[in-house]
Amino acid sequence: MAKRSYGQYCALAQALDVVGERWTILIIRELLIRPRRYAELLQALPGVGTNLLADRIRQLMEAGVVRAADVHDRRSGYELTTRGEALREPVLALARWGLETMTEQARSGHVTPGWAQLGVEALIDQARVPDVDECYMMNVDDEIFTIVVSNGHARIHRGPVDQPTITISTDAMTMIDIGSRKLDPIAALADQRVSVIGRADAMPRFLHLLGLYGPSSHLTNARQTAAGQAGR
Amino acid sequence: MAKRSYGQYCALAQALDVVGERWTILIIRELLIRPRRYAELLQALPGVGTNLLADRIRQLMEAGVVRAADVHDRRSGYELTTRGEALREPVLALARWGLETMTEQARSGHVTPGWAQLGVEALIDQARVPDVDECYMMNVDDEIFTIVVSNGHARIHRGPVDQPTITISTDAMTMIDIGSRKLDPIAALADQRVSVIGRADAMPRFLHLLGLYGPSSHLTNARQTAAGQAGR
DNA sequence: CTGCATCCGCCTCGATACTG
DNA sequence: CAGTATCGAGGCGGATGCAG
């Protein structure tokens, strides 16, 4: 029962003593997407084993990374603490690295819309934010999240907005195919694997924000072309 | 022998399939510091087990993260590939998170100068780079590395420079104490745990670069106070 | 029915011994 | 020096049981 430790006075080893064991970071991934109940975590993590999940949650709570919280009505659930939320950057950085590792055979694995959302979030490049205020609503397998661009900064949040500049609908696997550069977004549109509603000129800006389109940054400087419109 | 996999079509899970097993990220940490020979890795990772180390190295080579290389004279050794070097950001992000987790009792663990170097690198904040070109040479337990500030950008590299603005000498544990904010750098100077040679006015700029000093950013704007000096 | 705890087979881990 | 071979202990994964 004594927790295994690397026994090193090193920031990285200390971090791994907390989140380095099997399944732990994937539990945190799920809670980075949204708070969850125990059964939801079990479902999102096929193969985890009920005892192991309970153990991990307990360790994360003791480490101050996760706390109990009300999810849905008044059932028991879990959410990240401030300290756990601080893992978003490290986790997104790892996911960004992993996007380049996605093998073709991995496509036979499990997929959820939340993972596509996290992949999009990992791709957002604050150095490529367009000079217009607008927002891109995404409907991935009927789970909705939105990227809001305002004042030169891009943010992502769950749920819809009233007046999205464009609404992009697709499925999780397609979105991950695109994010991992195995599928060209324009080809995906042509194949009807992705549909877009709204101002068509926002699409290249959206793709450029994710680093998926445009060798140069000339699209981001088209400040005048689409100014003063809906956006939230 | 079949590698265990999470079986998820998710960038994070894919990354963890490659670097998520026990010891793997710590091996990468060592290679991020510098190329190593097999025996050096064994020594830097107490408790790893020779077979496991060989297994992990083999897996990392198959994944294209590590390759064999000449280290020192003409002995066999290992270094990161370009793909492995791309793990620097995720690993530093995790270390940055871990710096806040360092417990007092962790100080009984093993320490090496390389880990202190990585801690310093994790703390470097490109938004706090001073407006002067200078460089800070660090001597940690007789291992030397240097932070070079030029053109508004800070870089770190192993080894000395000819004309450091300041030279900071200390031991690894003290440096990690400071980086994890358990020890005030000024107090460490007073206690002789750290010694500084060179232009004393560079010290607050150095500490501010690491986010260890100064509540505001007024030090970074002191462009005139220390312009046009050595610093290579 | 959800949220776990218990039990069990297996595989990974970690230590030691051994070989090219 | 750079690993391979071996083996006990324990973490992991799956099935089942039970309490709120």
GROMACS .gro file of N, CA and C in nm, chain A residues 69-179:
model
  333
   69ALA      N    1  -1.724   1.657  -0.584
   69ALA     CA    2  -1.809   1.768  -0.625
   69ALA      C    3  -1.942   1.713  -0.673
   70ASP      N    4  -2.041   1.799  -0.674
   70ASP     CA    5  -2.170   1.759  -0.728
   70ASP      C    6  -2.167   1.763  -0.878
   71VAL      N    7  -2.207   1.655  -0.941
   71VAL     CA    8  -2.216   1.650  -1.086
   71VAL      C    9  -2.359   1.613  -1.121
   72HIS      N   10  -2.412   1.676  -1.226
   72HIS     CA   11  -2.552   1.657  -1.264
   72HIS      C   12  -2.639   1.701  -1.147
   73ASP      N   13  -2.725   1.615  -1.100
   73ASP     CA   14  -2.815   1.659  -0.995
   73ASP      C   15  -2.742   1.667  -0.860
   74ARG      N   16  -2.752   1.565  -0.784
   74ARG     CA   17  -2.690   1.572  -0.652
   74ARG      C   18  -2.613   1.444  -0.623
   75ARG      N   19  -2.559   1.387  -0.731
   75ARG     CA   20  -2.482   1.264  -0.717
   75ARG      C   21  -2.337   1.297  -0.686
   76SER      N   22  -2.268   1.198  -0.637
   76SER     CA   23  -2.125   1.218  -0.611
   76SER      C   24  -2.049   1.224  -0.742
   77GLY      N   25  -1.948   1.307  -0.745
   77GLY     CA   26  -1.867   1.322  -0.865
   77GLY      C   27  -1.734   1.384  -0.828
   78TYR      N   28  -1.657   1.412  -0.931
   78TYR     CA   29  -1.522   1.462  -0.907
   78TYR      C   30  -1.490   1.576  -1.002
   79GLU      N   31  -1.409   1.670  -0.953
   79GLU     CA   32  -1.363   1.778  -1.038
   79GLU      C   33  -1.220   1.812  -0.997
   80LEU      N   34  -1.151   1.884  -1.084
   80LEU     CA   35  -1.015   1.924  -1.055
   80LEU      C   36  -1.013   2.041  -0.958
   81THR      N   37  -0.915   2.043  -0.871
   81THR     CA   38  -0.890   2.161  -0.790
   81THR      C   39  -0.811   2.262  -0.874
   82THR      N   40  -0.779   2.375  -0.815
   82THR     CA   41  -0.695   2.472  -0.886
   82THR      C   42  -0.562   2.409  -0.925
   83ARG      N   43  -0.510   2.333  -0.831
   83ARG     CA   44  -0.383   2.265  -0.857
   83ARG      C   45  -0.397   2.165  -0.971
   84GLY      N   46  -0.508   2.095  -0.977
   84GLY     CA   47  -0.531   2.002  -1.086
   84GLY      C   48  -0.550   2.075  -1.218
   85GLU      N   49  -0.621   2.184  -1.213
   85GLU     CA   50  -0.640   2.264  -1.335
   85GLU      C   51  -0.508   2.314  -1.390
   86ALA      N   52  -0.409   2.331  -1.303
   86ALA     CA   53  -0.276   2.374  -1.346
   86ALA      C   54  -0.207   2.268  -1.430
   87LEU      N   55  -0.262   2.148  -1.430
   87LEU     CA   56  -0.205   2.043  -1.516
   87LEU      C   57  -0.248   2.057  -1.660
   88ARG      N   58  -0.339   2.150  -1.688
   88ARG     CA   59  -0.388   2.162  -1.825
   88ARG      C   60  -0.274   2.188  -1.923
   89GLU      N   61  -0.186   2.281  -1.888
   89GLU     CA   62  -0.078   2.312  -1.982
   89GLU      C   63   0.015   2.193  -2.006
   90PRO      N   64   0.068   2.129  -1.902
   90PRO     CA   65   0.150   2.011  -1.925
   90PRO      C   66   0.078   1.903  -2.007
   91VAL      N   67  -0.047   1.880  -1.975
   91VAL     CA   68  -0.121   1.775  -2.045
   91VAL      C   69  -0.143   1.812  -2.191
   92LEU      N   70  -0.178   1.937  -2.216
   92LEU     CA   71  -0.197   1.980  -2.355
   92LEU      C   72  -0.065   1.973  -2.432
   93ALA      N   73   0.045   2.005  -2.364
   93ALA     CA   74   0.175   1.998  -2.431
   93ALA      C   75   0.206   1.854  -2.472
   94LEU      N   76   0.174   1.761  -2.384
   94LEU     CA   77   0.195   1.620  -2.417
   94LEU      C   78   0.103   1.577  -2.532
   95ALA      N   79  -0.020   1.621  -2.527
   95ALA     CA   80  -0.114   1.585  -2.633
   95ALA      C   81  -0.067   1.642  -2.767
   96ARG      N   82  -0.014   1.764  -2.765
   96ARG     CA   83   0.037   1.826  -2.887
   96ARG      C   84   0.149   1.739  -2.946
   97TRP      N   85   0.234   1.689  -2.857
   97TRP     CA   86   0.340   1.600  -2.903
   97TRP      C   87   0.280   1.471  -2.958
   98GLY      N   88   0.180   1.421  -2.889
   98GLY     CA   89   0.119   1.295  -2.930
   98GLY      C   90   0.048   1.304  -3.063
   99LEU      N   91   0.001   1.422  -3.100
   99LEU     CA   92  -0.068   1.438  -3.228
   99LEU      C   93   0.022   1.397  -3.344
  100GLU      N   94   0.151   1.415  -3.326
  100GLU     CA   95   0.246   1.378  -3.431
  100GLU      C   96   0.276   1.229  -3.430
  101THR      N   97   0.230   1.161  -3.327
  101THR     CA   98   0.261   1.018  -3.311
  101THR      C   99   0.147   0.929  -3.356
  102MET      N  100   0.029   0.989  -3.378
  102MET     CA  101  -0.091   0.911  -3.409
  102MET      C  102  -0.066   0.820  -3.529
  103THR      N  103  -0.068   0.692  -3.504
  103THR     CA  104  -0.047   0.596  -3.613
  103THR      C  105  -0.181   0.564  -3.678
  104GLU      N  106  -0.172   0.511  -3.798
  104GLU     CA  107  -0.292   0.475  -3.871
  104GLU      C  108  -0.370   0.366  -3.797
  105GLN      N  109  -0.297   0.274  -3.736
  105GLN     CA  110  -0.366   0.162  -3.670
  105GLN      C  111  -0.432   0.205  -3.540
  106ALA      N  112  -0.391   0.320  -3.488
  106ALA     CA  113  -0.455   0.368  -3.365
  106ALA      C  114  -0.601   0.401  -3.391
  107ARG      N  115  -0.636   0.423  -3.518
  107ARG     CA  116  -0.773   0.459  -3.551
  107ARG      C  117  -0.872   0.349  -3.516
  108SER      N  118  -0.822   0.228  -3.491
  108SER     CA  119  -0.912   0.121  -3.450
  108SER      C  120  -0.952   0.133  -3.304
  109GLY      N  121  -0.890   0.226  -3.233
  109GLY     CA  122  -0.917   0.240  -3.090
  109GLY      C  123  -1.046   0.316  -3.061
  110HIS      N  124  -1.071   0.332  -2.936
  110HIS     CA  125  -1.188   0.403  -2.887
  110HIS      C  126  -1.171   0.553  -2.915
  111VAL      N  127  -1.284   0.624  -2.930
  111VAL     CA  128  -1.281   0.769  -2.953
  111VAL      C  129  -1.397   0.833  -2.878
  112THR      N  130  -1.376   0.954  -2.828
  112THR     CA  131  -1.487   1.031  -2.774
  112THR      C  132  -1.475   1.176  -2.820
  113PRO      N  133  -1.586   1.248  -2.826
  113PRO     CA  134  -1.582   1.388  -2.868
  113PRO      C  135  -1.493   1.472  -2.778
  114GLY      N  136  -1.490   1.440  -2.649
  114GLY     CA  137  -1.406   1.517  -2.557
  114GLY      C  138  -1.260   1.514  -2.597
  115TRP      N  139  -1.214   1.402  -2.650
  115TRP     CA  140  -1.073   1.394  -2.690
  115TRP      C  141  -1.047   1.481  -2.810
  116ALA      N  142  -1.145   1.488  -2.899
  116ALA     CA  143  -1.132   1.578  -3.013
  116ALA      C  144  -1.125   1.723  -2.965
  117GLN      N  145  -1.207   1.754  -2.866
  117GLN     CA  146  -1.205   1.889  -2.809
  117GLN      C  147  -1.067   1.922  -2.752
  118LEU      N  148  -1.011   1.827  -2.678
  118LEU     CA  149  -0.880   1.850  -2.620
  118LEU      C  150  -0.773   1.864  -2.729
  119GLY      N  151  -0.790   1.787  -2.835
  119GLY     CA  152  -0.695   1.799  -2.946
  119GLY      C  153  -0.701   1.936  -3.010
  120VAL      N  154  -0.822   1.987  -3.028
  120VAL     CA  155  -0.837   2.122  -3.082
  120VAL      C  156  -0.774   2.224  -2.989
  121GLU      N  157  -0.799   2.207  -2.859
  121GLU     CA  158  -0.744   2.300  -2.761
  121GLU      C  159  -0.591   2.297  -2.765
  122ALA      N  160  -0.536   2.178  -2.783
  122ALA     CA  161  -0.390   2.165  -2.788
  122ALA      C  162  -0.332   2.236  -2.910
  123LEU      N  163  -0.411   2.243  -3.016
  123LEU     CA  164  -0.360   2.301  -3.141
  123LEU      C  165  -0.370   2.452  -3.144
  124ILE      N  166  -0.455   2.509  -3.060
  124ILE     CA  167  -0.474   2.654  -3.063
  124ILE      C  168  -0.341   2.725  -3.038
  125ASP      N  169  -0.304   2.809  -3.127
  125ASP     CA  170  -0.176   2.880  -3.120
  125ASP      C  171  -0.204   3.029  -3.100
  126GLN      N  172  -0.173   3.078  -2.980
  126GLN     CA  173  -0.205   3.217  -2.947
  126GLN      C  174  -0.125   3.315  -3.033
  127ALA      N  175  -0.023   3.265  -3.101
  127ALA     CA  176   0.052   3.352  -3.191
  127ALA      C  177  -0.016   3.363  -3.328
  128ARG      N  178  -0.124   3.290  -3.347
  128ARG     CA  179  -0.192   3.291  -3.477
  128ARG      C  180  -0.335   3.339  -3.466
  129VAL      N  181  -0.367   3.407  -3.358
  129VAL     CA  182  -0.504   3.453  -3.338
  129VAL      C  183  -0.536   3.562  -3.441
  130PRO      N  184  -0.648   3.549  -3.509
  130PRO     CA  185  -0.681   3.653  -3.609
  130PRO      C  186  -0.714   3.786  -3.543
  131ASP      N  187  -0.712   3.891  -3.624
  131ASP     CA  188  -0.735   4.026  -3.573
  131ASP      C  189  -0.882   4.063  -3.571
  132VAL      N  190  -0.968   3.965  -3.590
  132VAL     CA  191  -1.112   3.992  -3.580
  132VAL      C  192  -1.167   3.920  -3.459
  133ASP      N  193  -1.273   3.976  -3.401
  133ASP     CA  194  -1.342   3.907  -3.292
  133ASP      C  195  -1.451   3.820  -3.352
  134GLU      N  196  -1.442   3.691  -3.329
  134GLU     CA  197  -1.543   3.601  -3.382
  134GLU      C  198  -1.539   3.473  -3.301
  135CYS      N  199  -1.632   3.383  -3.328
  135CYS     CA  200  -1.623   3.255  -3.258
  135CYS      C  201  -1.669   3.140  -3.344
  136TYR      N  202  -1.603   3.029  -3.321
  136TYR     CA  203  -1.623   2.908  -3.399
  136TYR      C  204  -1.688   2.804  -3.309
  137MET      N  205  -1.809   2.768  -3.343
  137MET     CA  206  -1.880   2.669  -3.263
  137MET      C  207  -1.860   2.532  -3.327
  138MET      N  208  -1.826   2.435  -3.246
  138MET     CA  209  -1.802   2.301  -3.300
  138MET      C  210  -1.902   2.203  -3.243
  139ASN      N  211  -1.959   2.126  -3.332
  139ASN     CA  212  -2.052   2.020  -3.295
  139ASN      C  213  -1.988   1.887  -3.333
  140VAL      N  214  -1.932   1.821  -3.235
  140VAL     CA  215  -1.863   1.694  -3.260
  140VAL      C  216  -1.944   1.582  -3.198
  141ASP      N  217  -2.005   1.502  -3.283
  141ASP     CA  218  -2.092   1.394  -3.234
  141ASP      C  219  -2.194   1.448  -3.133
  142ASP      N  220  -2.247   1.564  -3.163
  142ASP     CA  221  -2.351   1.627  -3.080
  142ASP      C  222  -2.301   1.677  -2.945
  143GLU      N  223  -2.170   1.673  -2.924
  143GLU     CA  224  -2.116   1.747  -2.810
  143GLU      C  225  -2.063   1.879  -2.863
  144ILE      N  226  -2.099   1.987  -2.795
  144ILE     CA  227  -2.073   2.119  -2.850
  144ILE      C  228  -1.971   2.195  -2.766
  145PHE      N  229  -1.874   2.253  -2.833
  145PHE     CA  230  -1.784   2.346  -2.765
  145PHE      C  231  -1.753   2.460  -2.862
  146THR      N  232  -1.697   2.566  -2.808
  146THR     CA  233  -1.681   2.687  -2.887
  146THR      C  234  -1.544   2.749  -2.863
  147ILE      N  235  -1.482   2.794  -2.971
  147ILE     CA  236  -1.359   2.871  -2.960
  147ILE      C  237  -1.395   3.017  -2.980
  148VAL      N  238  -1.366   3.098  -2.879
  148VAL     CA  239  -1.400   3.240  -2.884
  148VAL      C  240  -1.273   3.321  -2.904
  149VAL      N  241  -1.272   3.403  -3.008
  149VAL     CA  242  -1.159   3.492  -3.033
  149VAL      C  243  -1.202   3.633  -3.000
  150SER      N  244  -1.132   3.694  -2.905
  150SER     CA  245  -1.161   3.834  -2.877
  150SER      C  246  -1.036   3.902  -2.823
  151ASN      N  247  -1.017   4.024  -2.868
  151ASN     CA  248  -0.901   4.103  -2.823
  151ASN      C  249  -0.769   4.030  -2.844
  152GLY      N  250  -0.758   3.963  -2.956
  152GLY     CA  251  -0.632   3.898  -2.986
  152GLY      C  252  -0.601   3.775  -2.906
  153HIS      N  253  -0.704   3.722  -2.837
  153HIS     CA  254  -0.682   3.602  -2.757
  153HIS      C  255  -0.790   3.500  -2.791
  154ALA      N  256  -0.753   3.373  -2.793
  154ALA     CA  257  -0.848   3.267  -2.822
  154ALA      C  258  -0.871   3.183  -2.697
  155ARG      N  259  -0.996   3.156  -2.668
  155ARG     CA  260  -1.032   3.070  -2.555
  155ARG      C  261  -1.128   2.963  -2.603
  156ILE      N  262  -1.130   2.853  -2.529
  156ILE     CA  263  -1.223   2.745  -2.565
  156ILE      C  264  -1.310   2.717  -2.445
  157HIS      N  265  -1.436   2.689  -2.467
  157HIS     CA  266  -1.521   2.647  -2.355
  157HIS      C  267  -1.628   2.552  -2.406
  158ARG      N  268  -1.681   2.475  -2.315
  158ARG     CA  269  -1.786   2.380  -2.350
  158ARG      C  270  -1.916   2.456  -2.375
  159GLY      N  271  -1.999   2.397  -2.456
  159GLY     CA  272  -2.131   2.451  -2.478
  159GLY      C  273  -2.138   2.547  -2.595
  160PRO      N  274  -2.258   2.588  -2.631
  160PRO     CA  275  -2.279   2.672  -2.749
  160PRO      C  276  -2.270   2.820  -2.718
  161VAL      N  277  -2.278   2.902  -2.822
  161VAL     CA  278  -2.294   3.046  -2.809
  161VAL      C  279  -2.411   3.087  -2.898
  162ASP      N  280  -2.459   3.208  -2.878
  162ASP     CA  281  -2.579   3.251  -2.950
  162ASP      C  282  -2.553   3.274  -3.099
  163GLN      N  283  -2.447   3.346  -3.129
  163GLN     CA  284  -2.426   3.389  -3.268
  163GLN      C  285  -2.287   3.349  -3.316
  164PRO      N  286  -2.262   3.221  -3.336
  164PRO     CA  287  -2.130   3.180  -3.384
  164PRO      C  288  -2.105   3.233  -3.525
  165THR      N  289  -1.982   3.271  -3.550
  165THR     CA  290  -1.947   3.313  -3.684
  165THR      C  291  -1.962   3.197  -3.781
  166ILE      N  292  -1.911   3.083  -3.740
  166ILE     CA  293  -1.937   2.960  -3.815
  166ILE      C  294  -1.967   2.848  -3.717
  167THR      N  295  -2.039   2.751  -3.767
  167THR     CA  296  -2.064   2.629  -3.690
  167THR      C  297  -2.009   2.512  -3.771
  168ILE      N  298  -1.920   2.436  -3.708
  168ILE     CA  299  -1.855   2.324  -3.775
  168ILE      C  300  -1.907   2.196  -3.715
  169SER      N  301  -1.959   2.109  -3.798
  169SER     CA  302  -2.013   1.982  -3.749
  169SER      C  303  -1.933   1.867  -3.808
  170THR      N  304  -1.898   1.773  -3.723
  170THR     CA  305  -1.824   1.656  -3.769
  170THR      C  306  -1.831   1.549  -3.661
  171ASP      N  307  -1.756   1.441  -3.681
  171ASP     CA  308  -1.748   1.338  -3.578
  171ASP      C  309  -1.607   1.338  -3.518
  172ALA      N  310  -1.594   1.273  -3.404
  172ALA     CA  311  -1.470   1.281  -3.328
  172ALA      C  312  -1.352   1.226  -3.408
  173MET      N  313  -1.371   1.112  -3.473
  173MET     CA  314  -1.258   1.052  -3.543
  173MET      C  315  -1.210   1.143  -3.657
  174THR      N  316  -1.302   1.201  -3.729
  174THR     CA  317  -1.264   1.292  -3.837
  174THR      C  318  -1.186   1.410  -3.783
  175MET      N  319  -1.235   1.465  -3.672
  175MET     CA  320  -1.166   1.582  -3.616
  175MET      C  321  -1.024   1.546  -3.575
  176ILE      N  322  -1.006   1.428  -3.516
  176ILE     CA  323  -0.873   1.386  -3.474
  176ILE      C  324  -0.787   1.354  -3.596
  177ASP      N  325  -0.847   1.296  -3.699
  177ASP     CA  326  -0.774   1.275  -3.825
  177ASP      C  327  -0.717   1.407  -3.876
  178ILE      N  328  -0.798   1.510  -3.870
  178ILE     CA  329  -0.754   1.641  -3.921
  178ILE      C  330  -0.646   1.698  -3.830
  179GLY      N  331  -0.670   1.691  -3.700
  179GLY     CA  332  -0.573   1.748  -3.606
  179GLY      C  333  -0.438   1.680  -3.613
   0.00000   0.00000   0.00000
